Short mmCIF file of C-alpha atoms in Angstrom, two decimals:
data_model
loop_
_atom_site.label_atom_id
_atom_site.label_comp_id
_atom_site.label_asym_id
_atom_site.label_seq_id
_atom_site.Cartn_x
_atom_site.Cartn_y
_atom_site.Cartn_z
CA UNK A 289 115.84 96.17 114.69
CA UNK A 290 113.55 94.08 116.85
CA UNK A 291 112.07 91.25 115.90
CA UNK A 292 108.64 89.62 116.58
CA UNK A 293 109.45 86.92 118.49
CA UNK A 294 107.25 84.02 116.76
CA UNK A 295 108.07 85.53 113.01
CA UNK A 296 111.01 83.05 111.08
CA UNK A 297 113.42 84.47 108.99
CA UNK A 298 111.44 85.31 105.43
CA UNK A 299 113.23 82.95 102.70
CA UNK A 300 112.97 84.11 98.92
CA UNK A 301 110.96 81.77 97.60
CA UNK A 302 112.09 79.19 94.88
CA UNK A 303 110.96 78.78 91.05
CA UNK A 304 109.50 75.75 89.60
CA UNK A 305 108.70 77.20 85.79
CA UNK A 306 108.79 80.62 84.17
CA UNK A 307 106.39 80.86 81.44
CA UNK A 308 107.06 83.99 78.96
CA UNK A 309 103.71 85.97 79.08
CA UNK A 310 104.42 88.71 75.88
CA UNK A 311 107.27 91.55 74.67
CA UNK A 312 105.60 94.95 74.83
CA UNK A 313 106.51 98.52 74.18
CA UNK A 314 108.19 99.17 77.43
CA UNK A 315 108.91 95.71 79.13
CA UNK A 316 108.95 92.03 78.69
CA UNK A 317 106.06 90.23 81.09
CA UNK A 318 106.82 86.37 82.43
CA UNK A 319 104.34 84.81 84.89
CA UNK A 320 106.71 82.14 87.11
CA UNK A 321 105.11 79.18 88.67
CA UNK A 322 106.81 79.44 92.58
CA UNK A 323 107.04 77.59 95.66
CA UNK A 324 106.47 78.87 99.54
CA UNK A 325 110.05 77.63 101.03
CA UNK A 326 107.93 77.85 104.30
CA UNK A 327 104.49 76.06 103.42
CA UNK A 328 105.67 74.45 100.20
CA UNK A 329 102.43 75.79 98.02
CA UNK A 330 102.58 76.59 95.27
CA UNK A 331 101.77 80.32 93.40
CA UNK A 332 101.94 82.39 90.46
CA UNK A 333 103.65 85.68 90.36
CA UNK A 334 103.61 87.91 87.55
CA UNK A 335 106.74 90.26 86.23
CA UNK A 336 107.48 92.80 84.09
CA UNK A 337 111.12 93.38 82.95
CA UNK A 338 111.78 97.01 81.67
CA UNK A 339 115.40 98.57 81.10
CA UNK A 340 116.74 100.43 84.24
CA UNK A 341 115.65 103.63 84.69
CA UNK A 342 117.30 106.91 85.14
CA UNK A 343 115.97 110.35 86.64
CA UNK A 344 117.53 113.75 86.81
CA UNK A 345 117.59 116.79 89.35
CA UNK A 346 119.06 119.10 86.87
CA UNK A 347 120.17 122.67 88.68
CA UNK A 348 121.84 125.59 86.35
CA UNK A 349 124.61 128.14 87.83
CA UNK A 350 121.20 130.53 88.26
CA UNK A 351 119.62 128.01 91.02
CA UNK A 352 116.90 126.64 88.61
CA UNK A 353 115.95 123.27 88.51
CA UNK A 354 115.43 122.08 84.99
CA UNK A 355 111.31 120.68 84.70
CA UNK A 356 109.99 119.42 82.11
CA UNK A 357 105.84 119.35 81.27
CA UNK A 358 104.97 116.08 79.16
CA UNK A 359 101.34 114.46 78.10
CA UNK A 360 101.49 111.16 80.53
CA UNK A 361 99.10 108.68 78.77
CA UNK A 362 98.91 105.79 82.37
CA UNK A 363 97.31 108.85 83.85
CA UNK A 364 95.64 110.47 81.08
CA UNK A 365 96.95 114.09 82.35
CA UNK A 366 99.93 116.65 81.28
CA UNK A 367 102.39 116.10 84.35
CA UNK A 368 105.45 118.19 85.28
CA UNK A 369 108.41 116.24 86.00
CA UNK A 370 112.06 116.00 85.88
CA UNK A 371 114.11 114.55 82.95
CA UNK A 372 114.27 110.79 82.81
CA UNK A 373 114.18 107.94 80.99
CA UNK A 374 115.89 104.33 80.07
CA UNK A 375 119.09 103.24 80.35
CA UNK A 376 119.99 101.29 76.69
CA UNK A 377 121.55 98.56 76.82
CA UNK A 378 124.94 97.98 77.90
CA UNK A 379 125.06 101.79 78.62
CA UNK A 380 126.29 103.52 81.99
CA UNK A 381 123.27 104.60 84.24
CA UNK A 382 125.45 108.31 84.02
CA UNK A 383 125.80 108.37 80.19
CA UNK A 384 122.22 107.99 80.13
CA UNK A 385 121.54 110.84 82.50
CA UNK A 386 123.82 112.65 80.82
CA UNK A 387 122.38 111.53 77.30
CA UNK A 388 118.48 111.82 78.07
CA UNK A 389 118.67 115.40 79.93
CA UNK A 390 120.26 116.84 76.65
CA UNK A 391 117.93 114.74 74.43
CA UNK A 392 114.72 116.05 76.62
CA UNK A 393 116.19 119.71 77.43
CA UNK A 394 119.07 120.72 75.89
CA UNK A 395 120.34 121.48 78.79
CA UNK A 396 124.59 119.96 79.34
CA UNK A 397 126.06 119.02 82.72
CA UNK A 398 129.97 118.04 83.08
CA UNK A 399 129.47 117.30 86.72
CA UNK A 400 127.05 114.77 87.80
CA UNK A 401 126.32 112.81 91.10
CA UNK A 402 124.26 109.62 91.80
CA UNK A 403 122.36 110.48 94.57
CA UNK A 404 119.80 107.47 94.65
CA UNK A 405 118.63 104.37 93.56
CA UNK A 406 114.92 102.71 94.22
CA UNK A 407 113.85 99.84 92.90
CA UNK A 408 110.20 101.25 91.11
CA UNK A 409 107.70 98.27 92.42
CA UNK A 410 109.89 95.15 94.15
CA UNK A 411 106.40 93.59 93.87
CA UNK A 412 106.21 92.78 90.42
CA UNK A 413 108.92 94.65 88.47
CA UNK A 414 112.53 94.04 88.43
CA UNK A 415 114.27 97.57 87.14
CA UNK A 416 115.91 100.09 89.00
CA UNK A 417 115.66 103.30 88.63
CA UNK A 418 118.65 105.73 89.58
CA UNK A 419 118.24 109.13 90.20
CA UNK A 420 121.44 111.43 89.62
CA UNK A 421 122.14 115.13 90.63
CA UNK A 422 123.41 117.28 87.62
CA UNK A 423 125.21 120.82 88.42
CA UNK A 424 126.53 123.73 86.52
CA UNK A 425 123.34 122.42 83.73
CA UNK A 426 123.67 125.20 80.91
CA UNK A 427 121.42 125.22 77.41
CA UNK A 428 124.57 124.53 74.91
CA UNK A 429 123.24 121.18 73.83
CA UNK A 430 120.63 119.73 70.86
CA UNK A 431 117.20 119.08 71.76
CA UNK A 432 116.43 115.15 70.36
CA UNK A 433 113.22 113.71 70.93
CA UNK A 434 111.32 110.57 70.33
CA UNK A 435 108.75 110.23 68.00
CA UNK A 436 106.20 110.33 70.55
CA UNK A 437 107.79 112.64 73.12
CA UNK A 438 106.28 116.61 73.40
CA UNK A 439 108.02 118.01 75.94
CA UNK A 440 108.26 121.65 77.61
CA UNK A 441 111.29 122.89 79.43
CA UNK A 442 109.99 124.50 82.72
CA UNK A 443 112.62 126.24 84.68
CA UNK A 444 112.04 126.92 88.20
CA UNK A 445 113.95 127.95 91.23
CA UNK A 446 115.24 125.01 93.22
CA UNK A 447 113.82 126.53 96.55
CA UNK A 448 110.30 125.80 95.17
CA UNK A 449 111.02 122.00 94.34
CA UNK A 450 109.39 120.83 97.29
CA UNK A 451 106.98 123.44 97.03
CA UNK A 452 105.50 121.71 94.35
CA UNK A 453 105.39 118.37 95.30
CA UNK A 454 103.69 120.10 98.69
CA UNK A 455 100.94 121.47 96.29
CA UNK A 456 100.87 117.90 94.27
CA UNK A 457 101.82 120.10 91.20
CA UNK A 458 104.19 116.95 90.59
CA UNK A 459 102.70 113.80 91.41
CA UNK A 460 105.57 111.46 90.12
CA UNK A 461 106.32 108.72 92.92
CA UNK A 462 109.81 108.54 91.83
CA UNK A 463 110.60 112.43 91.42
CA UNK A 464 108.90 112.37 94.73
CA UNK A 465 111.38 109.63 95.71
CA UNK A 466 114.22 111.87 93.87
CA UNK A 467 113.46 114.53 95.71
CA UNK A 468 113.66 112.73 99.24
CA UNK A 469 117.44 111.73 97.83
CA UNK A 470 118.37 115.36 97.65
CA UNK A 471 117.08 116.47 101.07
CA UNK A 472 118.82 113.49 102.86
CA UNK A 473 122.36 114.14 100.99
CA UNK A 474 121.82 117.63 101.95
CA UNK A 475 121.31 116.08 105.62
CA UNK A 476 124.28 114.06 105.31
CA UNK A 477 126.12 117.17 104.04
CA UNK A 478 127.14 115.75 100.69
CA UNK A 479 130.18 117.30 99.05
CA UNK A 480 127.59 118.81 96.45
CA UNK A 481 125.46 120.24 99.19
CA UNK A 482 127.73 122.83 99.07
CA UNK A 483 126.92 123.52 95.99
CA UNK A 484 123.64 123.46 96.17
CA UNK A 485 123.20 126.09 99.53
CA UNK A 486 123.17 129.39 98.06
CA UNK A 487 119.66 128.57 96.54
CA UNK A 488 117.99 126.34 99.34
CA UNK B 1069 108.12 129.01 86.75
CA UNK B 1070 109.69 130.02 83.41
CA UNK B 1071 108.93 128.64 80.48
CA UNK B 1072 111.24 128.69 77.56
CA UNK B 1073 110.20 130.98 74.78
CA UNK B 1074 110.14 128.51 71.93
CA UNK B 1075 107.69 125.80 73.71
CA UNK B 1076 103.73 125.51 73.03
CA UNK B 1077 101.56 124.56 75.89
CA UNK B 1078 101.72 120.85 76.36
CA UNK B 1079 98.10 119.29 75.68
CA UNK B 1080 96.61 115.57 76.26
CA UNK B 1081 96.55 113.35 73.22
CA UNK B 1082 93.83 112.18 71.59
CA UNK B 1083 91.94 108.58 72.35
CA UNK B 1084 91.42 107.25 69.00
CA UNK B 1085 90.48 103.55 69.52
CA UNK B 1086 91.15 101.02 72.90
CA UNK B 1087 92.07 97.62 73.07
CA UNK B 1088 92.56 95.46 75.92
CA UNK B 1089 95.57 93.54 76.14
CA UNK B 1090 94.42 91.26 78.76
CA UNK B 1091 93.40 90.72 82.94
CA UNK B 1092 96.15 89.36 84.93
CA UNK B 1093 96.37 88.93 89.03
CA UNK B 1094 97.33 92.77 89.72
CA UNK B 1095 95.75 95.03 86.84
CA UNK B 1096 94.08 95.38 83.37
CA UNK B 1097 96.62 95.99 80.29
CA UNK B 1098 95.25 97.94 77.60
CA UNK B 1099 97.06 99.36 74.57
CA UNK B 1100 95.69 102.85 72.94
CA UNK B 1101 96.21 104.52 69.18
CA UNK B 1102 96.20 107.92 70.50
CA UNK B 1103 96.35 111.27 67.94
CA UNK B 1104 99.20 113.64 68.95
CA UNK B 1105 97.23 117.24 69.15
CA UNK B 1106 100.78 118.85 67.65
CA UNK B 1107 101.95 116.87 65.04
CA UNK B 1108 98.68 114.73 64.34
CA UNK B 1109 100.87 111.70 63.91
CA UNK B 1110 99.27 108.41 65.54
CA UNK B 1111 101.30 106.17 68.26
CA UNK B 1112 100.37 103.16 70.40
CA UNK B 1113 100.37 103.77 74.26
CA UNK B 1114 100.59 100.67 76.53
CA UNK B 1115 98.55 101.41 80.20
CA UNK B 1116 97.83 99.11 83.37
CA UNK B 1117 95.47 99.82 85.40
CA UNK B 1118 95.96 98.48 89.01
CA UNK B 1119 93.60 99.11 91.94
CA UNK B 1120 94.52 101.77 94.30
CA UNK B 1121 97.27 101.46 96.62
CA UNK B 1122 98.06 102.86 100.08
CA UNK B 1123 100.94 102.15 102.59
CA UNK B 1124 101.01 102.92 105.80
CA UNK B 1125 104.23 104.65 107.97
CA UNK B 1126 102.75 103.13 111.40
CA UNK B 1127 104.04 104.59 114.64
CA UNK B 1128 103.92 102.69 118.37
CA UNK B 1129 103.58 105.20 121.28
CA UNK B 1130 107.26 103.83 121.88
CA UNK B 1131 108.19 105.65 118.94
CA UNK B 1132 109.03 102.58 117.08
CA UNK B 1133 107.98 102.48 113.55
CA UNK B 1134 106.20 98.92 112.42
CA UNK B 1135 108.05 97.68 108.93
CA UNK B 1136 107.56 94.26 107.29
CA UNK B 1137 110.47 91.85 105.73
CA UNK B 1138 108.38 89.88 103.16
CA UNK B 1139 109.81 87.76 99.83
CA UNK B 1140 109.35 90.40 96.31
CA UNK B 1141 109.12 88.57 93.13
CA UNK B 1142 109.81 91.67 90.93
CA UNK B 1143 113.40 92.18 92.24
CA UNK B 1144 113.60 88.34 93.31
CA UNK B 1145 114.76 89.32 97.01
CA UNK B 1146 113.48 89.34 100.31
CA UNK B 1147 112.99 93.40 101.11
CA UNK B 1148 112.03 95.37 103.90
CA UNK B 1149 109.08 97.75 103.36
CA UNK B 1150 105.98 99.54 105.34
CA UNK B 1151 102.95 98.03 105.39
CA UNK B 1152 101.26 98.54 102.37
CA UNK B 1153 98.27 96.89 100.05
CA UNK B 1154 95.38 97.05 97.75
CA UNK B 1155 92.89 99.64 98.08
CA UNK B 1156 89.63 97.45 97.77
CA UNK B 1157 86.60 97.93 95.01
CA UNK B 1158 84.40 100.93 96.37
CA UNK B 1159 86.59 100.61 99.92
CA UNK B 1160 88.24 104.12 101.21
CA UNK B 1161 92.30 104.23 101.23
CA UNK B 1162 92.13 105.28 105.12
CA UNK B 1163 89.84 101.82 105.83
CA UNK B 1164 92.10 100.15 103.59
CA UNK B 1165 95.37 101.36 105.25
CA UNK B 1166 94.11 100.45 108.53
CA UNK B 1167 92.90 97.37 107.52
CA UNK B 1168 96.17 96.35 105.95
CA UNK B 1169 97.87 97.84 108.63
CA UNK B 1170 95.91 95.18 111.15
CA UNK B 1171 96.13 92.24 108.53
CA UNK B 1172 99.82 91.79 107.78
CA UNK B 1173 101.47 93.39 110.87
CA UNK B 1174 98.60 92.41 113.95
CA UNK B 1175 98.74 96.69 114.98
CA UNK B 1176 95.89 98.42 114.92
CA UNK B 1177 95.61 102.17 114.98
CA UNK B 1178 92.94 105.03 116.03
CA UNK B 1179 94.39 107.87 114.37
CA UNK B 1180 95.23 107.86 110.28
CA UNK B 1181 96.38 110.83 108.55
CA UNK B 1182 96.79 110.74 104.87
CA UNK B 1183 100.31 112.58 104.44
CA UNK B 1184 100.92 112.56 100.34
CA UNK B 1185 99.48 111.05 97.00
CA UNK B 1186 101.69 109.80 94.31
CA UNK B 1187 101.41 108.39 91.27
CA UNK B 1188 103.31 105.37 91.41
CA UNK B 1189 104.25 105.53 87.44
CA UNK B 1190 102.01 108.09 85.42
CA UNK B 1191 103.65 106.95 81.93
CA UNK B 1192 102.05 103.68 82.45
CA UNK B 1193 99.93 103.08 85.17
CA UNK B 1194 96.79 104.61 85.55
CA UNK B 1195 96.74 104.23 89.70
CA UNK B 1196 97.36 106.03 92.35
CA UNK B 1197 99.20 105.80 95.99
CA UNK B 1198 97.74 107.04 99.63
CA UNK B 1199 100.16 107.10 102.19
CA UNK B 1200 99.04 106.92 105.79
CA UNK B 1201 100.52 107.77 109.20
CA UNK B 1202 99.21 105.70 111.49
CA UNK B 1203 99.89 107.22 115.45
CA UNK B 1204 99.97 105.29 118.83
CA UNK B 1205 100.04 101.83 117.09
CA UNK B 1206 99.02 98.93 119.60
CA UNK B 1207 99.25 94.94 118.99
CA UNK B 1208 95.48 94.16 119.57
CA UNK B 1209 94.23 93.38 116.56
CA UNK B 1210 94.34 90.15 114.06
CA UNK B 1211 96.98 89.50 111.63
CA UNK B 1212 95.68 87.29 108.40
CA UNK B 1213 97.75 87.15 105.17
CA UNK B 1214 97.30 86.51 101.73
CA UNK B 1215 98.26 82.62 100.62
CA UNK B 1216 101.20 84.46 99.11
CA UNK B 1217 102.39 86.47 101.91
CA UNK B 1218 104.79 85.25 104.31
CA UNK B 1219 106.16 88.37 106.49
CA UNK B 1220 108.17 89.31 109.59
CA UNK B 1221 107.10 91.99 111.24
CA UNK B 1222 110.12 94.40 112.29
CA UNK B 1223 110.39 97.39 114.89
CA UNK B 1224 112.89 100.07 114.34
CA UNK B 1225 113.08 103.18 115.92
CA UNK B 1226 111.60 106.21 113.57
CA UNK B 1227 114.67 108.01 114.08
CA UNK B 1228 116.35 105.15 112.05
CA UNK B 1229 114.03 105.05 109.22
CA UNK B 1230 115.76 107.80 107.46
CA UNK B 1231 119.07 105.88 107.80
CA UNK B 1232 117.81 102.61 106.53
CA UNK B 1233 117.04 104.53 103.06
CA UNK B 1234 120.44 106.10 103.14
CA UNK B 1235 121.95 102.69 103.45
CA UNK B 1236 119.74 101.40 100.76
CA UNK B 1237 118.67 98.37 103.06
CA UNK B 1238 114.85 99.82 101.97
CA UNK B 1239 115.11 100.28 98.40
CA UNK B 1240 111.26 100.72 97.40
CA UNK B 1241 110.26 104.19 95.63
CA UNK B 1242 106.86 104.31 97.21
CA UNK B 1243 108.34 103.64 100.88
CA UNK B 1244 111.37 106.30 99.72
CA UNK B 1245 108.30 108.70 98.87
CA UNK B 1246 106.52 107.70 101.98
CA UNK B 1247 109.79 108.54 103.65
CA UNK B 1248 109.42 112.29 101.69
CA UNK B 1249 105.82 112.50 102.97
CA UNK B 1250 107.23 112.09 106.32
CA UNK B 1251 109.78 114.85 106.25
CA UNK B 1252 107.95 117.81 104.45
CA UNK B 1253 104.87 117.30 106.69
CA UNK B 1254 107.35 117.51 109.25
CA UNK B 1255 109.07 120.74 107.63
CA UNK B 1256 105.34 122.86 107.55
CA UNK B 1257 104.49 121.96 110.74
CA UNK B 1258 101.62 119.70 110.47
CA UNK B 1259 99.66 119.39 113.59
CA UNK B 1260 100.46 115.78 113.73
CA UNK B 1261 104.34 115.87 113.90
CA UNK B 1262 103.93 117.47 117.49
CA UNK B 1263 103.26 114.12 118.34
CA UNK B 1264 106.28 112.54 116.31
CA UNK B 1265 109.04 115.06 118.01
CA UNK B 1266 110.32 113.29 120.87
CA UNK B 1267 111.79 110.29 118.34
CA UNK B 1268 113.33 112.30 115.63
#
């Protein structure tokens, strides 16, 4: 990596007072009062704190990639996506995979693989969100949603993942971001790639 | 794409009254009581609404691709990222890449291509993000940060950008999606990855 040669090395910068700003639905917001270690000014940066986040490429013995179509209300639009959702607390990013791809689809897995992990906006959220491969997925499990979850289980070929992010058919930055995990551990040849090749 | 026998068509929900939560420095908050169209039942949907963003994967005609090091307060860490920004009031997302492009890195660029759309987080967030190549890069213009941005400008070959994600030393989902951009324009051929061939 080459650096500029007038830039210094960027220092986090330090906090003077953290002021609580509300609990909501989906994260806790806190607005801390900071200071430059560089200038020494003084500003105000805002935060949201949600649970971590999980994601799931779910592929059955067929080579279909388990989708599923869900009412989006930040976007105001029905969006096609993969399973996800949020970690509870205290529980194992995997046993939530696990947990919220039955919950969502039904759909079982006894073999999954991490195969990512993004942090959502650095800027002004502090989750992660980890995306995990699931293999062998196969419809033996119970359906459980949320009170305000309607979902539909789209199955599609796995070949025509990128397909539809191509076509903008899924718009989701971090199924997008999910995606880009597979295709580099199939770079890398993964042990799962192996796995996956027949259908690619 | 199959869809499972049992599932209805997925359909928006319905607005029944709006209330805004508040302004802060980077979006609106807003909470909604919105009608299921299946079940009727009411629920309370939580949405920001930020500007527009857009980030930029900027190329040099040395093949070196232009990143920036720069303090996050989400994840409380200093993190390397592209260029990226706010998408001004009425501005375009191709002005605005270049002009954040120029403005935190100093590089200025006569050829943009818009290479994918995301939706940074559709559950929540009502905004969307433009990402930009930017070709044959050149140091000529005028770098001029926010008050809160201090950044280091860093040059890494583009042949290394993949491995910098694989290593997790660039963690952020919209550079990781960026990153896809990259790659399937690559994959179809688009006339503008000619250009990007002899670094890969």
């Amino acid at each position: 990596m080459t650096d500029d040669a007038d830039t210094q090395p960027i220092r986090p910068w330090v906090l003077i007072r953290e002021t609580q700003r509300g609990t909501f639905s989906l994260f806790q917001m806190s607005e801390s009062l900071m200071r430059s270690p560089v200038s020494a000014t003084e500003h105000s940066f805002l935060r949201l704190d949600p649970p971590e986040w999980i994601n799931v490429v779910a592929v059955t013995d067929e080579g279909s990639t388990i989708l599923v179509e869900q009412y989006r209300h930040g976007v105001n639009k029905v969006c096609l996506e993969i399973p996800g959702g949020v970690v509870d607390p205290a529980e194992d990013p995997a046993v939530a995979a696990r947990r919220e791809l039955e919950e969502e689809t039904g759909y079982i897995s006894d073999s999954l693989h991490l195969i990512g992990v993004v942090t959502p906006n650095p800027a002004f959220q502090s989750n992660r969100c980890f995306t995990f491969l699931a293999l062998g997925c196969r419809p033996e499990g119970t359906v459980h949603l949320d009170p305000a979850e309607e979902l539909a289980v789209r199955l599609v070929p796995l070949s025509h993942l990128t397909q539809l992010i191509d076509n903008q058919t899924i718009q989701h930055s971090l199924v997008v971001a999910a995606h880009d995990h597979l295709q580099r551990g199939i770079r890398r040849g993964e042990p799962w790639a192996a796995t996956l090749a027949p259908w690619l």
